[in-house]
JSON list of C-alpha atoms in Angstrom, two decimals:
[
{"chain": "S", "resi": 1, "resn": "UNK", "atom": "CA", "xyz": [0.00, 0.00, 0.00]},
{"chain": "S", "resi": 2, "resn": "UNK", "atom": "CA", "xyz": [1.08, 3.52, 0.83]},
{"chain": "S", "resi": 3, "resn": "UNK", "atom": "CA", "xyz": [4.05, 2.49, 2.92]},
{"chain": "S", "resi": 4, "resn": "UNK", "atom": "CA", "xyz": [5.53, 0.53, 0.00]},
{"chain": "S", "resi": 5, "resn": "UNK", "atom": "CA", "xyz": [5.23, 3.49, -2.40]},
{"chain": "S", "resi": 6, "resn": "UNK", "atom": "CA", "xyz": [6.79, 5.89, 0.10]},
{"chain": "S", "resi": 7, "resn": "UNK", "atom": "CA", "xyz": [9.57, 3.40, 0.97]},
{"chain": "S", "resi": 8, "resn": "UNK", "atom": "CA", "xyz": [10.40, 2.80, -2.73]},
{"chain": "S", "resi": 9, "resn": "UNK", "atom": "CA", "xyz": [10.45, 6.53, -3.43]},
{"chain": "S", "resi": 10, "resn": "UNK", "atom": "CA", "xyz": [12.78, 7.19, -0.49]},
{"chain": "S", "resi": 11, "resn": "UNK", "atom": "CA", "xyz": [15.11, 4.36, -1.62]},
{"chain": "S", "resi": 12, "resn": "UNK", "atom": "CA", "xyz": [15.25, 5.72, -5.18]},
{"chain": "S", "resi": 13, "resn": "UNK", "atom": "CA", "xyz": [15.92, 9.24, -3.90]},
{"chain": "S", "resi": 14, "resn": "UNK", "atom": "CA", "xyz": [18.75, 8.18, -1.60]},
{"chain": "S", "resi": 15, "resn": "UNK", "atom": "CA", "xyz": [20.63, 5.74, -3.86]},
{"chain": "S", "resi": 16, "resn": "UNK", "atom": "CA", "xyz": [21.10, 8.24, -6.70]},
{"chain": "S", "resi": 17, "resn": "UNK", "atom": "CA", "xyz": [22.50, 5.56, -9.02]},
{"chain": "S", "resi": 18, "resn": "UNK", "atom": "CA", "xyz": [20.98, 5.86, -12.48]},
{"chain": "S", "resi": 19, "resn": "UNK", "atom": "CA", "xyz": [20.98, 2.62, -14.45]},
{"chain": "S", "resi": 20, "resn": "UNK", "atom": "CA", "xyz": [22.12, 4.33, -17.67]},
{"chain": "S", "resi": 21, "resn": "UNK", "atom": "CA", "xyz": [25.36, 5.71, -16.17]},
{"chain": "S", "resi": 22, "resn": "UNK", "atom": "CA", "xyz": [26.97, 2.61, -14.60]},
{"chain": "S", "resi": 23, "resn": "UNK", "atom": "CA", "xyz": [30.59, 3.18, -15.69]},
{"chain": "S", "resi": 24, "resn": "UNK", "atom": "CA", "xyz": [30.89, 6.91, -15.08]},
{"chain": "S", "resi": 25, "resn": "UNK", "atom": "CA", "xyz": [31.88, 8.41, -11.72]},
{"chain": "S", "resi": 26, "resn": "UNK", "atom": "CA", "xyz": [28.94, 9.41, -9.58]},
{"chain": "S", "resi": 27, "resn": "UNK", "atom": "CA", "xyz": [28.02, 13.06, -9.26]},
{"chain": "S", "resi": 28, "resn": "UNK", "atom": "CA", "xyz": [26.16, 14.06, -6.13]},
{"chain": "S", "resi": 29, "resn": "UNK", "atom": "CA", "xyz": [23.07, 16.06, -7.05]},
{"chain": "S", "resi": 30, "resn": "UNK", "atom": "CA", "xyz": [22.23, 18.74, -4.56]},
{"chain": "S", "resi": 31, "resn": "UNK", "atom": "CA", "xyz": [18.82, 20.27, -4.23]},
{"chain": "S", "resi": 32, "resn": "UNK", "atom": "CA", "xyz": [18.56, 24.04, -4.09]},
{"chain": "S", "resi": 33, "resn": "UNK", "atom": "CA", "xyz": [16.03, 23.75, -1.24]},
{"chain": "S", "resi": 34, "resn": "UNK", "atom": "CA", "xyz": [16.07, 21.63, 1.90]},
{"chain": "S", "resi": 35, "resn": "UNK", "atom": "CA", "xyz": [12.68, 20.05, 2.42]},
{"chain": "S", "resi": 36, "resn": "UNK", "atom": "CA", "xyz": [13.80, 17.66, 5.16]},
{"chain": "S", "resi": 37, "resn": "UNK", "atom": "CA", "xyz": [12.48, 19.99, 7.88]},
{"chain": "S", "resi": 38, "resn": "UNK", "atom": "CA", "xyz": [8.98, 19.63, 6.37]},
{"chain": "S", "resi": 39, "resn": "UNK", "atom": "CA", "xyz": [8.96, 15.81, 6.42]},
{"chain": "S", "resi": 40, "resn": "UNK", "atom": "CA", "xyz": [5.77, 14.39, 7.94]},
{"chain": "S", "resi": 41, "resn": "UNK", "atom": "CA", "xyz": [4.31, 17.90, 8.14]},
{"chain": "S", "resi": 42, "resn": "UNK", "atom": "CA", "xyz": [1.54, 19.47, 6.12]},
{"chain": "S", "resi": 43, "resn": "UNK", "atom": "CA", "xyz": [2.72, 21.55, 3.15]},
{"chain": "S", "resi": 44, "resn": "UNK", "atom": "CA", "xyz": [1.00, 23.54, 0.44]},
{"chain": "S", "resi": 45, "resn": "UNK", "atom": "CA", "xyz": [2.25, 23.03, -3.12]},
{"chain": "S", "resi": 46, "resn": "UNK", "atom": "CA", "xyz": [1.50, 25.25, -6.11]},
{"chain": "S", "resi": 47, "resn": "UNK", "atom": "CA", "xyz": [2.06, 23.96, -9.64]},
{"chain": "S", "resi": 48, "resn": "UNK", "atom": "CA", "xyz": [2.85, 25.87, -12.83]},
{"chain": "S", "resi": 49, "resn": "UNK", "atom": "CA", "xyz": [-0.59, 25.08, -14.29]},
{"chain": "S", "resi": 50, "resn": "UNK", "atom": "CA", "xyz": [-2.26, 26.93, -11.42]},
{"chain": "S", "resi": 51, "resn": "UNK", "atom": "CA", "xyz": [-3.27, 23.92, -9.35]},
{"chain": "S", "resi": 52, "resn": "UNK", "atom": "CA", "xyz": [-2.80, 23.98, -5.60]},
{"chain": "S", "resi": 53, "resn": "UNK", "atom": "CA", "xyz": [-2.74, 21.07, -3.17]},
{"chain": "S", "resi": 54, "resn": "UNK", "atom": "CA", "xyz": [-2.19, 20.50, 0.53]},
{"chain": "S", "resi": 55, "resn": "UNK", "atom": "CA", "xyz": [-0.80, 17.25, 1.90]},
{"chain": "S", "resi": 56, "resn": "UNK", "atom": "CA", "xyz": [1.63, 15.65, 4.33]},
{"chain": "S", "resi": 57, "resn": "UNK", "atom": "CA", "xyz": [5.14, 15.49, 2.86]},
{"chain": "S", "resi": 58, "resn": "UNK", "atom": "CA", "xyz": [6.31, 11.86, 2.93]},
{"chain": "S", "resi": 59, "resn": "UNK", "atom": "CA", "xyz": [9.27, 12.02, 0.55]},
{"chain": "S", "resi": 60, "resn": "UNK", "atom": "CA", "xyz": [11.25, 14.11, -1.94]},
{"chain": "S", "resi": 61, "resn": "UNK", "atom": "CA", "xyz": [14.39, 13.94, -4.07]},
{"chain": "S", "resi": 62, "resn": "UNK", "atom": "CA", "xyz": [16.95, 16.45, -5.43]},
{"chain": "S", "resi": 63, "resn": "UNK", "atom": "CA", "xyz": [14.70, 17.14, -8.45]},
{"chain": "S", "resi": 64, "resn": "UNK", "atom": "CA", "xyz": [11.89, 18.19, -6.06]},
{"chain": "S", "resi": 65, "resn": "UNK", "atom": "CA", "xyz": [9.69, 15.24, -6.98]},
{"chain": "S", "resi": 66, "resn": "UNK", "atom": "CA", "xyz": [7.35, 15.01, -4.00]},
{"chain": "S", "resi": 67, "resn": "UNK", "atom": "CA", "xyz": [5.27, 12.32, -2.31]},
{"chain": "S", "resi": 68, "resn": "UNK", "atom": "CA", "xyz": [2.26, 13.76, -0.49]},
{"chain": "S", "resi": 69, "resn": "UNK", "atom": "CA", "xyz": [-0.18, 11.77, 1.64]},
{"chain": "S", "resi": 70, "resn": "UNK", "atom": "CA", "xyz": [-3.76, 12.75, 2.54]},
{"chain": "S", "resi": 71, "resn": "UNK", "atom": "CA", "xyz": [-3.61, 15.21, -0.34]},
{"chain": "S", "resi": 72, "resn": "UNK", "atom": "CA", "xyz": [-6.42, 17.68, -1.02]},
{"chain": "S", "resi": 73, "resn": "UNK", "atom": "CA", "xyz": [-6.69, 19.75, -4.22]},
{"chain": "S", "resi": 74, "resn": "UNK", "atom": "CA", "xyz": [-8.24, 23.22, -4.19]},
{"chain": "S", "resi": 75, "resn": "UNK", "atom": "CA", "xyz": [-10.47, 23.56, -7.23]},
{"chain": "S", "resi": 76, "resn": "UNK", "atom": "CA", "xyz": [-10.52, 26.72, -9.33]},
{"chain": "S", "resi": 77, "resn": "UNK", "atom": "CA", "xyz": [-13.56, 28.72, -10.32]},
{"chain": "S", "resi": 78, "resn": "UNK", "atom": "CA", "xyz": [-14.67, 27.63, -13.84]},
{"chain": "S", "resi": 79, "resn": "UNK", "atom": "CA", "xyz": [-15.65, 31.18, -14.81]},
{"chain": "S", "resi": 80, "resn": "UNK", "atom": "CA", "xyz": [-12.33, 32.67, -13.60]},
{"chain": "S", "resi": 81, "resn": "UNK", "atom": "CA", "xyz": [-9.43, 30.16, -13.66]},
{"chain": "S", "resi": 82, "resn": "UNK", "atom": "CA", "xyz": [-7.16, 32.52, -11.69]},
{"chain": "S", "resi": 83, "resn": "UNK", "atom": "CA", "xyz": [-9.27, 32.36, -8.52]},
{"chain": "S", "resi": 84, "resn": "UNK", "atom": "CA", "xyz": [-9.83, 29.39, -6.25]},
{"chain": "S", "resi": 85, "resn": "UNK", "atom": "CA", "xyz": [-13.38, 28.34, -5.47]},
{"chain": "S", "resi": 86, "resn": "UNK", "atom": "CA", "xyz": [-14.25, 27.05, -2.03]},
{"chain": "S", "resi": 87, "resn": "UNK", "atom": "CA", "xyz": [-14.50, 23.50, -3.38]},
{"chain": "S", "resi": 88, "resn": "UNK", "atom": "CA", "xyz": [-11.90, 20.81, -2.74]},
{"chain": "S", "resi": 89, "resn": "UNK", "atom": "CA", "xyz": [-11.40, 17.19, -3.70]},
{"chain": "S", "resi": 90, "resn": "UNK", "atom": "CA", "xyz": [-9.55, 14.44, -1.90]},
{"chain": "S", "resi": 91, "resn": "UNK", "atom": "CA", "xyz": [-6.66, 12.87, -3.84]},
{"chain": "S", "resi": 92, "resn": "UNK", "atom": "CA", "xyz": [-5.06, 10.61, -1.22]},
{"chain": "S", "resi": 93, "resn": "UNK", "atom": "CA", "xyz": [-1.44, 9.54, -1.87]},
{"chain": "S", "resi": 94, "resn": "UNK", "atom": "CA", "xyz": [0.13, 11.59, -4.69]},
{"chain": "S", "resi": 95, "resn": "UNK", "atom": "CA", "xyz": [3.51, 11.67, -6.46]},
{"chain": "S", "resi": 96, "resn": "UNK", "atom": "CA", "xyz": [4.17, 15.19, -7.79]},
{"chain": "S", "resi": 97, "resn": "UNK", "atom": "CA", "xyz": [6.62, 15.65, -10.65]},
{"chain": "S", "resi": 98, "resn": "UNK", "atom": "CA", "xyz": [9.31, 18.15, -9.71]},
{"chain": "S", "resi": 99, "resn": "UNK", "atom": "CA", "xyz": [9.32, 19.99, -13.05]},
{"chain": "S", "resi": 100, "resn": "UNK", "atom": "CA", "xyz": [5.77, 21.24, -12.38]},
{"chain": "S", "resi": 101, "resn": "UNK", "atom": "CA", "xyz": [6.31, 22.31, -8.76]},
{"chain": "S", "resi": 102, "resn": "UNK", "atom": "CA", "xyz": [6.52, 26.09, -8.41]},
{"chain": "S", "resi": 103, "resn": "UNK", "atom": "CA", "xyz": [6.11, 26.71, -4.65]},
{"chain": "S", "resi": 104, "resn": "UNK", "atom": "CA", "xyz": [6.39, 24.48, -1.58]},
{"chain": "S", "resi": 105, "resn": "UNK", "atom": "CA", "xyz": [5.54, 26.09, 1.75]},
{"chain": "S", "resi": 106, "resn": "UNK", "atom": "CA", "xyz": [4.33, 24.93, 5.15]},
{"chain": "S", "resi": 107, "resn": "UNK", "atom": "CA", "xyz": [0.58, 25.14, 5.61]},
{"chain": "S", "resi": 108, "resn": "UNK", "atom": "CA", "xyz": [0.90, 27.11, 8.84]},
{"chain": "S", "resi": 109, "resn": "UNK", "atom": "CA", "xyz": [2.84, 29.96, 7.23]},
{"chain": "S", "resi": 110, "resn": "UNK", "atom": "CA", "xyz": [6.01, 31.01, 5.47]},
{"chain": "S", "resi": 111, "resn": "UNK", "atom": "CA", "xyz": [9.39, 32.25, 6.60]},
{"chain": "S", "resi": 112, "resn": "UNK", "atom": "CA", "xyz": [12.03, 34.33, 4.88]},
{"chain": "S", "resi": 113, "resn": "UNK", "atom": "CA", "xyz": [15.28, 32.58, 3.96]},
{"chain": "S", "resi": 114, "resn": "UNK", "atom": "CA", "xyz": [18.61, 33.81, 2.67]},
{"chain": "S", "resi": 115, "resn": "UNK", "atom": "CA", "xyz": [18.87, 34.09, -1.12]},
{"chain": "S", "resi": 116, "resn": "UNK", "atom": "CA", "xyz": [20.76, 30.96, -2.30]},
{"chain": "S", "resi": 117, "resn": "UNK", "atom": "CA", "xyz": [21.75, 32.72, -5.54]},
{"chain": "S", "resi": 118, "resn": "UNK", "atom": "CA", "xyz": [23.68, 35.56, -3.89]},
{"chain": "S", "resi": 119, "resn": "UNK", "atom": "CA", "xyz": [27.38, 35.05, -4.31]},
{"chain": "S", "resi": 120, "resn": "UNK", "atom": "CA", "xyz": [29.22, 35.77, -1.09]},
{"chain": "S", "resi": 121, "resn": "UNK", "atom": "CA", "xyz": [32.26, 37.78, -1.99]}
]
């Protein structure tokens, strides 16, 4: 069930050994954001298509692929796709592709972090 999917995702994220690159030296991929402090906590995720979901973060990898449990999607207003309606739908266990993730933030609020792109000179 859910535990198997989450366990397999965590194993794939931690091994980092692609099957197509067996002879080459391994390069450690680093994620620009550290989501480990949000593990097993509720997060809100916004996607580049405008969708928004809330769920409990169960796993992630350096490409920001996410596993969310007890996921709920906020539906948009059909007459105005830029605004959210009050309606929601339950999605359950979801794997979110990292290329579509735009924002990940805790449900209880946001905090300001240092700019990772500033070069310290």
